[in-house]
PDB file of C-alpha atoms in Angstrom:
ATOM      1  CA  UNK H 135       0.000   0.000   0.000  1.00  0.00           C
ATOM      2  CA  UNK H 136       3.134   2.502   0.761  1.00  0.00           C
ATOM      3  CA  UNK H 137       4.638   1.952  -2.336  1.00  0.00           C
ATOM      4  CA  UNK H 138       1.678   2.423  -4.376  1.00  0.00           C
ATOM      5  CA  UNK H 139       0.761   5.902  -2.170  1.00  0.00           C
ATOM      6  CA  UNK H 140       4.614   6.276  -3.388  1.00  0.00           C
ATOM      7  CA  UNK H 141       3.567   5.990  -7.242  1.00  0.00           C
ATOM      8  CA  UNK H 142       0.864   7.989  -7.296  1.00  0.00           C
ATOM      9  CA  UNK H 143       3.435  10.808  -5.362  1.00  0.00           C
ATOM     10  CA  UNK H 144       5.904   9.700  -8.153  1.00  0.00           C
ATOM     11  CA  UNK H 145       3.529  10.850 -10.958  1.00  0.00           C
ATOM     12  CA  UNK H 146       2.508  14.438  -9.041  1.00  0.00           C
ATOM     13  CA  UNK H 147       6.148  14.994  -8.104  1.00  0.00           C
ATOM     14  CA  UNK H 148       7.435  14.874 -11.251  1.00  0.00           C
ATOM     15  CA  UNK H 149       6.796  18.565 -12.445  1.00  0.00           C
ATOM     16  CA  UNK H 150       8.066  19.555  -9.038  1.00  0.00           C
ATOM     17  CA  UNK H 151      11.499  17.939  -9.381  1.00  0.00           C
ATOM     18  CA  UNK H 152      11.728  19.258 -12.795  1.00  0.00           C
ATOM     19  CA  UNK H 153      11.831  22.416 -11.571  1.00  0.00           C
ATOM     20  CA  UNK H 154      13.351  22.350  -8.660  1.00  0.00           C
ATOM     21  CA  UNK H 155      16.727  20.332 -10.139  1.00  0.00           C
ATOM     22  CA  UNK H 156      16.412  23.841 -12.474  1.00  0.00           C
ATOM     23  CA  UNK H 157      16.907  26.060  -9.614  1.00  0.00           C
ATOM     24  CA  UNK H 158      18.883  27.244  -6.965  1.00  0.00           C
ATOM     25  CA  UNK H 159      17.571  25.843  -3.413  1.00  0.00           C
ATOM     26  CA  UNK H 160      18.126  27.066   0.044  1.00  0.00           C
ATOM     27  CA  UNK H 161      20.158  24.448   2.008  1.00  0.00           C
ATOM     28  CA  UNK H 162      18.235  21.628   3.392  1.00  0.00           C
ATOM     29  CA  UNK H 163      19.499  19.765   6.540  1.00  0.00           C
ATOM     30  CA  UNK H 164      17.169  16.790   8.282  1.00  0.00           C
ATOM     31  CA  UNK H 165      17.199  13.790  11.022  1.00  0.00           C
ATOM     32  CA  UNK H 166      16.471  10.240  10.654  1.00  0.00           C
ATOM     33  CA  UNK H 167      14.039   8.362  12.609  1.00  0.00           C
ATOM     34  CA  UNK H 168      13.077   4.394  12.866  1.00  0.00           C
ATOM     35  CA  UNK H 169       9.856   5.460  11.070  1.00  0.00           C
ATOM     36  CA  UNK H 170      10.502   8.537   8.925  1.00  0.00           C
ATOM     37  CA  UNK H 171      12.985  11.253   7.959  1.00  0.00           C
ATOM     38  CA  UNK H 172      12.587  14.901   8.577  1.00  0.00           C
ATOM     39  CA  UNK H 173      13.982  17.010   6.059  1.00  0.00           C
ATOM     40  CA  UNK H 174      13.935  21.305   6.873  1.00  0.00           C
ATOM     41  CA  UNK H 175      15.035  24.169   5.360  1.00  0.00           C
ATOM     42  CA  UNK H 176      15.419  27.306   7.731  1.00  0.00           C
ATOM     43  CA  UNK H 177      11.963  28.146   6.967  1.00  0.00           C
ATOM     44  CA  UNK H 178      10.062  24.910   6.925  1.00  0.00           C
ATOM     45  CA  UNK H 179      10.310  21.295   7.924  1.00  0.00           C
ATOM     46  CA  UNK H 180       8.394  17.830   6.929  1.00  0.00           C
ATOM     47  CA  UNK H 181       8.481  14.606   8.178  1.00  0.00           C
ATOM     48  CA  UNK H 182       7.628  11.455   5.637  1.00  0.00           C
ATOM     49  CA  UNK H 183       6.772   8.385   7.477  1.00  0.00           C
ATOM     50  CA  UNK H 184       7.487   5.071   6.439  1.00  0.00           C
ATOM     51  CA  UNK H 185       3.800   4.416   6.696  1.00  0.00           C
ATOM     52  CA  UNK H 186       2.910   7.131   3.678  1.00  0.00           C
ATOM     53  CA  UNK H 187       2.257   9.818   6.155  1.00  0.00           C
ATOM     54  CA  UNK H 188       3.361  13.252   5.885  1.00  0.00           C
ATOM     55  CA  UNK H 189       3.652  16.185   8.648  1.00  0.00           C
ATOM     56  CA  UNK H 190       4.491  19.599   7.325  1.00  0.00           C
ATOM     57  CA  UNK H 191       5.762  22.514   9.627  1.00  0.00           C
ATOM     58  CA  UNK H 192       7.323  25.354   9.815  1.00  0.00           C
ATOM     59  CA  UNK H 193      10.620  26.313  11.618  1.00  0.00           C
ATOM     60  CA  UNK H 194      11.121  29.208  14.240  1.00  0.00           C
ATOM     61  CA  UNK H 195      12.635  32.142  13.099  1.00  0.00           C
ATOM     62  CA  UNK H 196      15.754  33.261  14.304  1.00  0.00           C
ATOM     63  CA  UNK H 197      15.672  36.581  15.945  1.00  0.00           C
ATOM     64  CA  UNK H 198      17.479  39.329  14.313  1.00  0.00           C
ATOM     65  CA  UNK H 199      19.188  40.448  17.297  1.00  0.00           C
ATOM     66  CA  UNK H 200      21.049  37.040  18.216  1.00  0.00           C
ATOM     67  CA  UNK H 201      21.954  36.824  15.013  1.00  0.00           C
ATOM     68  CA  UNK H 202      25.083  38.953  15.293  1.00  0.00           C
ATOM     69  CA  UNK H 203      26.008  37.689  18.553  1.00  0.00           C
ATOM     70  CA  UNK H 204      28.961  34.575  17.795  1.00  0.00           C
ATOM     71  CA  UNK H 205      28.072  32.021  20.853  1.00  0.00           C
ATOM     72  CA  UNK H 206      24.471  32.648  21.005  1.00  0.00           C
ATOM     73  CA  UNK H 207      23.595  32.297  17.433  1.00  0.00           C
ATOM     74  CA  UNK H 208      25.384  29.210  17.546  1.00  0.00           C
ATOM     75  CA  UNK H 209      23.150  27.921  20.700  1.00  0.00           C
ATOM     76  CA  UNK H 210      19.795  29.168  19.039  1.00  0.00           C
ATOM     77  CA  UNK H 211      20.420  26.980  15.947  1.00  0.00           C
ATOM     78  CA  UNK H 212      21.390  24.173  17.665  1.00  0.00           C
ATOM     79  CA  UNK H 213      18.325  24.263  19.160  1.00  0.00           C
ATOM     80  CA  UNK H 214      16.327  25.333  16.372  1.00  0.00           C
ATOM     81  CA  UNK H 215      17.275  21.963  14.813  1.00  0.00           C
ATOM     82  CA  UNK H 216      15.548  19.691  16.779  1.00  0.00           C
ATOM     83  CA  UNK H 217      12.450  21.879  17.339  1.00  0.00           C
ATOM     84  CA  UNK H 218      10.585  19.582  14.611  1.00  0.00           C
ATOM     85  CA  UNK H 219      10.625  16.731  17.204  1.00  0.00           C
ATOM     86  CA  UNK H 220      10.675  18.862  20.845  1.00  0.00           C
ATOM     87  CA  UNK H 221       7.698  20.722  20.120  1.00  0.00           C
ATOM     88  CA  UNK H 222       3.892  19.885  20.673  1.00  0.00           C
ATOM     89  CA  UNK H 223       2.840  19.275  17.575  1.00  0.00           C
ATOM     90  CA  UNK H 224       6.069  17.900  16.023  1.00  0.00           C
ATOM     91  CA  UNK H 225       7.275  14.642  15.374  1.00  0.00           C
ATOM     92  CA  UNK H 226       8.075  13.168  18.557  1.00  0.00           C
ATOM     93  CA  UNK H 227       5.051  11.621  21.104  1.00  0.00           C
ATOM     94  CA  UNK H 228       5.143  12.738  24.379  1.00  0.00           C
ATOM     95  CA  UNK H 229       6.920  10.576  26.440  1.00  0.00           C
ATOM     96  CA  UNK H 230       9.464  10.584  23.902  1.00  0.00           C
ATOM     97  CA  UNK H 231       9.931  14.431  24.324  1.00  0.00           C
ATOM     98  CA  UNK H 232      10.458  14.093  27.817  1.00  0.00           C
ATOM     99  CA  UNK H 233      12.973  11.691  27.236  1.00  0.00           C
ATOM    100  CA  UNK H 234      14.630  13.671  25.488  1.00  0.00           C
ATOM    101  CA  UNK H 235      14.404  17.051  27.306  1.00  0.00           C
ATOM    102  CA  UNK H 236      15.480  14.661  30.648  1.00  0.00           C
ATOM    103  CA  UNK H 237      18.372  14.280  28.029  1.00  0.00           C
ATOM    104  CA  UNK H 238      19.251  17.476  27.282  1.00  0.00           C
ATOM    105  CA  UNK H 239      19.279  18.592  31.030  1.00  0.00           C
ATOM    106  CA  UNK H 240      20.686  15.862  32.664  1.00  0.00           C
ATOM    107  CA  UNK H 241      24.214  17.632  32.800  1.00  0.00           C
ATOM    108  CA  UNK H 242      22.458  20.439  35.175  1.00  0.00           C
ATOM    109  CA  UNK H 243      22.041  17.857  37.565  1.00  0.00           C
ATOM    110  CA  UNK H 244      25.318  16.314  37.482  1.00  0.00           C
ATOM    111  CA  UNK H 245      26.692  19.054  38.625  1.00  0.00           C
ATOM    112  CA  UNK H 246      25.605  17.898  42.208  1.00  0.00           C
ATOM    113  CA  UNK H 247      27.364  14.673  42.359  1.00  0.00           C
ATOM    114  CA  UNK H 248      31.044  13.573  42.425  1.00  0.00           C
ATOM    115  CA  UNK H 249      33.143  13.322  39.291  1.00  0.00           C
ATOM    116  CA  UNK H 250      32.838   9.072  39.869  1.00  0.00           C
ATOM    117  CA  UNK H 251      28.874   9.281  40.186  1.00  0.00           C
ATOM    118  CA  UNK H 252      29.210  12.439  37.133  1.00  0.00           C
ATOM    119  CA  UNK H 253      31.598   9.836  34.603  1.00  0.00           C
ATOM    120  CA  UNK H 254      29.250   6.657  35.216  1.00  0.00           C
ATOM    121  CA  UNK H 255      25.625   8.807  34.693  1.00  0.00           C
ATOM    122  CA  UNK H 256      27.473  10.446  31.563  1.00  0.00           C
ATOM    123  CA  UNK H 257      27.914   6.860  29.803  1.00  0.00           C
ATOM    124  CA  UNK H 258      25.223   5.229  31.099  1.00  0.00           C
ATOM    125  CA  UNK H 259      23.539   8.275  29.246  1.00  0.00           C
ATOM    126  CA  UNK H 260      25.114   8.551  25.853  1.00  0.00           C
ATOM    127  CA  UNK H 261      25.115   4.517  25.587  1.00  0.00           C
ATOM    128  CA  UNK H 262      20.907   4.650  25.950  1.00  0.00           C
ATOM    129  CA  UNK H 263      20.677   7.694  23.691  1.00  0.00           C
ATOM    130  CA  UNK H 264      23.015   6.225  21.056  1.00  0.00           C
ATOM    131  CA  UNK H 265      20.864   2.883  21.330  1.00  0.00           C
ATOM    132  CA  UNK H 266      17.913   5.472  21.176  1.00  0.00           C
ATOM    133  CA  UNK H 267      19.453   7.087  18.412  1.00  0.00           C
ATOM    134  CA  UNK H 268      20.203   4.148  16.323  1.00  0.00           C
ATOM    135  CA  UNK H 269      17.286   1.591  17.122  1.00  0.00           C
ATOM    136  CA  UNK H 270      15.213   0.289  13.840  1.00  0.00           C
ATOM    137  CA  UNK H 271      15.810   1.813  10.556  1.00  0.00           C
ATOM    138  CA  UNK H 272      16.769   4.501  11.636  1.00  0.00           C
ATOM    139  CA  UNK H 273      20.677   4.040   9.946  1.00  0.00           C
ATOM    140  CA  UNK H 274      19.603   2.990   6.714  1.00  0.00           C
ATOM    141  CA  UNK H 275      17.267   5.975   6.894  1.00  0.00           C
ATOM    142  CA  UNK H 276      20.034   8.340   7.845  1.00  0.00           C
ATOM    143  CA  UNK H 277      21.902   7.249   4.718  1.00  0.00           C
ATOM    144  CA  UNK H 278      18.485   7.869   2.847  1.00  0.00           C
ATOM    145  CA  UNK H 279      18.353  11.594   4.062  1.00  0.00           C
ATOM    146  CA  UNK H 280      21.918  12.239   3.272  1.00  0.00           C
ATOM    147  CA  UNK H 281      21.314  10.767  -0.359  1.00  0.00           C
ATOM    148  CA  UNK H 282      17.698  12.924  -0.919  1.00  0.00           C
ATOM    149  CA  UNK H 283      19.764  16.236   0.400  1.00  0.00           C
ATOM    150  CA  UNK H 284      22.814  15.713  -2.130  1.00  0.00           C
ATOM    151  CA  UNK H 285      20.167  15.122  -4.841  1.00  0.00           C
ATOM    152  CA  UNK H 286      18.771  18.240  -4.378  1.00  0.00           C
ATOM    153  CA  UNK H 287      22.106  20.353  -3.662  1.00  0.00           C
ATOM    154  CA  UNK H 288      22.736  18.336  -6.876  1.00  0.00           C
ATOM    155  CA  UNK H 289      19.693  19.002  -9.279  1.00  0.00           C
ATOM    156  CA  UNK H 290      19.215  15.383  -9.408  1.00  0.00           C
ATOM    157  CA  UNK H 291      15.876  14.885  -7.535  1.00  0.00           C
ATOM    158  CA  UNK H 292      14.389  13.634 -10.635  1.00  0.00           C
ATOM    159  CA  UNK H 293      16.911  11.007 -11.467  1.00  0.00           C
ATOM    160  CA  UNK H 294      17.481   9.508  -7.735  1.00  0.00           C
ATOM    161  CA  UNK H 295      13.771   8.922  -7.537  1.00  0.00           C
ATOM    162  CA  UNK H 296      13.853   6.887 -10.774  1.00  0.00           C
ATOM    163  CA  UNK H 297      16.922   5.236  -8.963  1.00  0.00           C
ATOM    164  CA  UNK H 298      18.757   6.481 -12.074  1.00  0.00           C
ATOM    165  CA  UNK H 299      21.872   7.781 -10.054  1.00  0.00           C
ATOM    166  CA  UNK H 300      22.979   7.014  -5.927  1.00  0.00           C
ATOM    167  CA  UNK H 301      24.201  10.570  -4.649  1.00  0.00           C
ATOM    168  CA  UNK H 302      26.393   9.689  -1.771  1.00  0.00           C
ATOM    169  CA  UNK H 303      24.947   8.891   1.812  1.00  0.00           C
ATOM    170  CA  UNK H 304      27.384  10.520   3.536  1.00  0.00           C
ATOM    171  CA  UNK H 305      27.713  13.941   4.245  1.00  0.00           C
ATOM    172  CA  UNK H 306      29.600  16.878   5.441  1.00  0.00           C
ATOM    173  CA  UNK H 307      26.383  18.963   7.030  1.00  0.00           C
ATOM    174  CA  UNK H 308      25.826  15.973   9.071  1.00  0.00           C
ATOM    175  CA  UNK H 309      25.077  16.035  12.870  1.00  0.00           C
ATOM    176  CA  UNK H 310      27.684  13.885  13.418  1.00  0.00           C
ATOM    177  CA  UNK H 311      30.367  15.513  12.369  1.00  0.00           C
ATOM    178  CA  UNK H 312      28.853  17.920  14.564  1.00  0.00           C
ATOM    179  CA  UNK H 313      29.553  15.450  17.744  1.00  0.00           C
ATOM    180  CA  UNK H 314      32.806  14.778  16.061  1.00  0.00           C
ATOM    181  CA  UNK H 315      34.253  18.190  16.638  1.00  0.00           C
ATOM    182  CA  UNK H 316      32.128  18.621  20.120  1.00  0.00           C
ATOM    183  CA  UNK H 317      33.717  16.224  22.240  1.00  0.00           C
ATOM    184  CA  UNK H 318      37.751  17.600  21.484  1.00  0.00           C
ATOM    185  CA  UNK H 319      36.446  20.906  21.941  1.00  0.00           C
ATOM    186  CA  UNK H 320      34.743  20.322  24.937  1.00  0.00           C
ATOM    187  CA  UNK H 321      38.441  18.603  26.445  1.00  0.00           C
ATOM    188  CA  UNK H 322      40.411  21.910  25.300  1.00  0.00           C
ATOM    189  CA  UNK H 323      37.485  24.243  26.972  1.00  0.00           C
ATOM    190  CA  UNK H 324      38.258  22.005  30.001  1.00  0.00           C
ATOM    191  CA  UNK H 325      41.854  22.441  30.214  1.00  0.00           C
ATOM    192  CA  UNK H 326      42.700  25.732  29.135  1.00  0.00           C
ATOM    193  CA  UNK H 327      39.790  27.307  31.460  1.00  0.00           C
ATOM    194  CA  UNK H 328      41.393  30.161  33.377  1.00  0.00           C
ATOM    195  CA  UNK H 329      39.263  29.995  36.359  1.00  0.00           C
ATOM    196  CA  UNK H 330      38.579  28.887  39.369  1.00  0.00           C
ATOM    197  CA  UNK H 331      36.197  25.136  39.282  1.00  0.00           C
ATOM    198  CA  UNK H 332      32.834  26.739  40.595  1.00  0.00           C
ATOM    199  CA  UNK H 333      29.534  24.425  40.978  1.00  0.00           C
ATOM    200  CA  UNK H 334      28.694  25.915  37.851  1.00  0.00           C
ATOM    201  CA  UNK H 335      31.663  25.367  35.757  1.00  0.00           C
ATOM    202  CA  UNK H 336      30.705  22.283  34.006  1.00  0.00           C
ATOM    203  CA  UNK H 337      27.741  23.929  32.686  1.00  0.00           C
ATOM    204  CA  UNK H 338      29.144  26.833  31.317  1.00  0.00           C
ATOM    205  CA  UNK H 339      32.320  24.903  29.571  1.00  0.00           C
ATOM    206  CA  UNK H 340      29.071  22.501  27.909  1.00  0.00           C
ATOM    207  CA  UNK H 341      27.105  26.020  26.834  1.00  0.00           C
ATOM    208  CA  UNK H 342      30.305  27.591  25.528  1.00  0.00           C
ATOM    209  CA  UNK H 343      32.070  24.334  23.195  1.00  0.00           C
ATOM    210  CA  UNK H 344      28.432  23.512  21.677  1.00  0.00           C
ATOM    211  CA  UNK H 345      28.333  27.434  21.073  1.00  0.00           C
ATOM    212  CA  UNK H 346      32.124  27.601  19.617  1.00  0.00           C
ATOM    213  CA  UNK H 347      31.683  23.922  17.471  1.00  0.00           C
ATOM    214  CA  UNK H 348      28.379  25.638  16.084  1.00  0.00           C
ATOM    215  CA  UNK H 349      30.339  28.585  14.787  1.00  0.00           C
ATOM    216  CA  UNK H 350      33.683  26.465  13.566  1.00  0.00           C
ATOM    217  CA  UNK H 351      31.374  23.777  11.897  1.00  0.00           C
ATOM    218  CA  UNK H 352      29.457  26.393  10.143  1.00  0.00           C
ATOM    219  CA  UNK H 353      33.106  28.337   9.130  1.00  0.00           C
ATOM    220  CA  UNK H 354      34.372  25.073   7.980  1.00  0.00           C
ATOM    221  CA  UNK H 355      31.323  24.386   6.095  1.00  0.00           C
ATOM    222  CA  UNK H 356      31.957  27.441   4.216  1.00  0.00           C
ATOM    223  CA  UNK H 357      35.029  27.294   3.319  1.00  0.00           C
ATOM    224  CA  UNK H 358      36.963  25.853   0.482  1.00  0.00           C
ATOM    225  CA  UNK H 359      40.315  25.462   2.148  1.00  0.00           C
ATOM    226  CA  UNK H 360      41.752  22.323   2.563  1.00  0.00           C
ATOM    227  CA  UNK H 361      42.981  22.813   6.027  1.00  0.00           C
ATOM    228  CA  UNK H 362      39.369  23.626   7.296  1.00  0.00           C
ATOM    229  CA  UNK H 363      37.670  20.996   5.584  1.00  0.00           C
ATOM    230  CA  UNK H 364      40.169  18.664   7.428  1.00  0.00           C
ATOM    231  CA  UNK H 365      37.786  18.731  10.391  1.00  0.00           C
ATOM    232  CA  UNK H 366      34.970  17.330   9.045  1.00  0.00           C
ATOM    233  CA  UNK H 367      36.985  14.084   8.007  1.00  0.00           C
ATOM    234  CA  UNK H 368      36.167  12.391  11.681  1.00  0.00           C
ATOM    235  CA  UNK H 369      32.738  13.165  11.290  1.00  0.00           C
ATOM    236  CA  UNK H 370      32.799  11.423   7.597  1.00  0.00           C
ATOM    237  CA  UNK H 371      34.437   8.544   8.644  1.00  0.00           C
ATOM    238  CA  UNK H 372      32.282   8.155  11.596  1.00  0.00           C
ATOM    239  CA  UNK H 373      29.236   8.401   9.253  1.00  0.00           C
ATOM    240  CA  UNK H 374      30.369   4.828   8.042  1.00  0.00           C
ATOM    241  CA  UNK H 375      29.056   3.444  11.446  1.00  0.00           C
ATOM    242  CA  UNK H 376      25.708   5.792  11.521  1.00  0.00           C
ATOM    243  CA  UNK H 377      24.360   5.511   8.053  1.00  0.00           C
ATOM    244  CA  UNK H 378      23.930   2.165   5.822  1.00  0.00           C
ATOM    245  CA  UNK H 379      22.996   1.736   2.171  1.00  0.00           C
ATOM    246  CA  UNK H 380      19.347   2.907   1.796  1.00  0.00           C
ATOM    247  CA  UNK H 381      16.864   0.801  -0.415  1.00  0.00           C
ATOM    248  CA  UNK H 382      14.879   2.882  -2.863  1.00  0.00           C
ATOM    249  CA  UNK H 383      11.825   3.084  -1.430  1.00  0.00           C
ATOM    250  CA  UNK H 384      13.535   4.391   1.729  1.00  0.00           C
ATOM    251  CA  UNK H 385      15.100   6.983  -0.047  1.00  0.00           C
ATOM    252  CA  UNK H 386      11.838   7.792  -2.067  1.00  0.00           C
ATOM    253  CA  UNK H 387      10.477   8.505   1.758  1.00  0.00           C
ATOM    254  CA  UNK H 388      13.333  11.259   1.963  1.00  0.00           C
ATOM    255  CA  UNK H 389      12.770  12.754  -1.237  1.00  0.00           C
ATOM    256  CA  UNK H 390       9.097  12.844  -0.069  1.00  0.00           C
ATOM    257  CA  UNK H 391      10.024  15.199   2.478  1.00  0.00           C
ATOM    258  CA  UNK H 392      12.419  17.004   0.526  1.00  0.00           C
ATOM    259  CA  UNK H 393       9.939  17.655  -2.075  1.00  0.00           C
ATOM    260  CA  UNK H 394       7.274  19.012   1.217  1.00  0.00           C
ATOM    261  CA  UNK H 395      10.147  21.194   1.599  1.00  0.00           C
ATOM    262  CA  UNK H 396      10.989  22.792  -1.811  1.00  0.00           C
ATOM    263  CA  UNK H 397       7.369  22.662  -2.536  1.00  0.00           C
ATOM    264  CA  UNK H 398       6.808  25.626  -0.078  1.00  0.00           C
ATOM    265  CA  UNK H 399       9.934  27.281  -0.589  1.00  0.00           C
ATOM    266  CA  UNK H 400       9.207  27.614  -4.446  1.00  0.00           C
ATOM    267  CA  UNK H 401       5.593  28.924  -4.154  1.00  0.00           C
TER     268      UNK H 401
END
């Protein structure tokens, strides 16, 4: 029944891909899931489930003021990008948004325990959140929304959905090579911190190296030097353990959401 709702998209989506491998496109960026992808621009998002389904949405605006501040820019996107899951009528049910925001705060409260009690919460953490992260589909999907994004940076919408050409899967705007610069950043914040270890220090060295790998990821992103692009090469080579070879119809559930995507932003 999916595939079919799939052809019938095919047929309808074929102007749209014309068109849209004709012109220029705003950058897309997106997030796997064990039942869907969600592909967003910085004005809209969708999310195509594996079941046919589609949720369209659009994404908060970044306030012109934080814009020109370095650090806080940096913090507002990062959360801007997983707004399409967090918020109320996004992706995500609700128990798994309060996993997640339990997630996401966890490191105030470690701040209250010893640095034995601090290590062992931290892994047992990021273990259940990568096994989160990584349960179902949800790789094979990740190399699906990698392969719909190049298609479009590409102009080949068209041609991957006839599973004419296989853009790559892997990517350089990825989240993980995101985490890939976070975590040496975060050990250089740590050591080269010129004051005093407050209760609060932990929390402020986390808020400042996700603000500063924001802001290098984006410079290196933009940037055609060699030297620069050097960073991203952990992140690529880690994609080889987060992303698998999509099927077709998986990757048709990617370009569904891509096309939600350009759809609005060519109107």
């Amino acid at each position: 029944m999916v595939r079919q709702l799939w052809r019938v998209q095919g047929a309808s989506l074929a102007r749209l891909f014309e068109r849209a491998d004709s012109t220029a496109l705003p950058l897309l960026g997106g997030m796997a899931r064990p039942d869907g992808v969600i592909i967003a621009s910085e004005r809209f998002f969708a999310f195509a489930g594996r079941d046919g389904s589609l949720l369209e949405g659009e994404m908060p605006k970044l306030p012109r003021i934080v814009q020109h501040i370095p650090l806080l820019r940096g913090l507002a996107r990062l959360g801007m990008s997983v707004s399409p899951i967090l918020r109320r009528e996004g992706v995500a049910g609700q128990r798994e948004r309060l996993f997640l925001t339990a997630v996401f705060l966890s490191p105030l409260a470690f701040v209250f325990f010893s640095g034995t009690v601090t290590l062992i919460a931290g892994i047992v953490m990021s273990v259940g959140l990568l096994a989160w992260l990584m349960r179902g589909r949800t790789l094979y999907l990740h190399g699906a929304e990698h392969r719909a994004i190049a298609a479009a940076e590409q102009g080949q919408l068209g041609v991957t959905w006839e599973d004419e050409v296989k853009p790559s899967r892997f990517s350089l705007r990825c989240g993980t090579n995101f985490v890939a610069l976070v975590l040496p950043i975060s050990l250089v914040a740590d050591r080269l911190w010129p004051f005093g270890t407050t209760l609060w220090t932990p929390i402020v060295l986390a808020v400042l190296s996700l603000g500063l790998t924001m802001e290098l990821w984006r410079a290196v992103q933009s940037s055609t030097h060699r030297a620069l692009r050097a960073f991203l090469y952990p992140g690529l080579a880690l994609q080889r353990l987060t992303t698998r070879e999509p099927t077709i119809d998986e990757t048709r559930i990617a370009l569904t959401a891509v096309a939600s995507v350009v759809r609005r932003e060519l109107a």
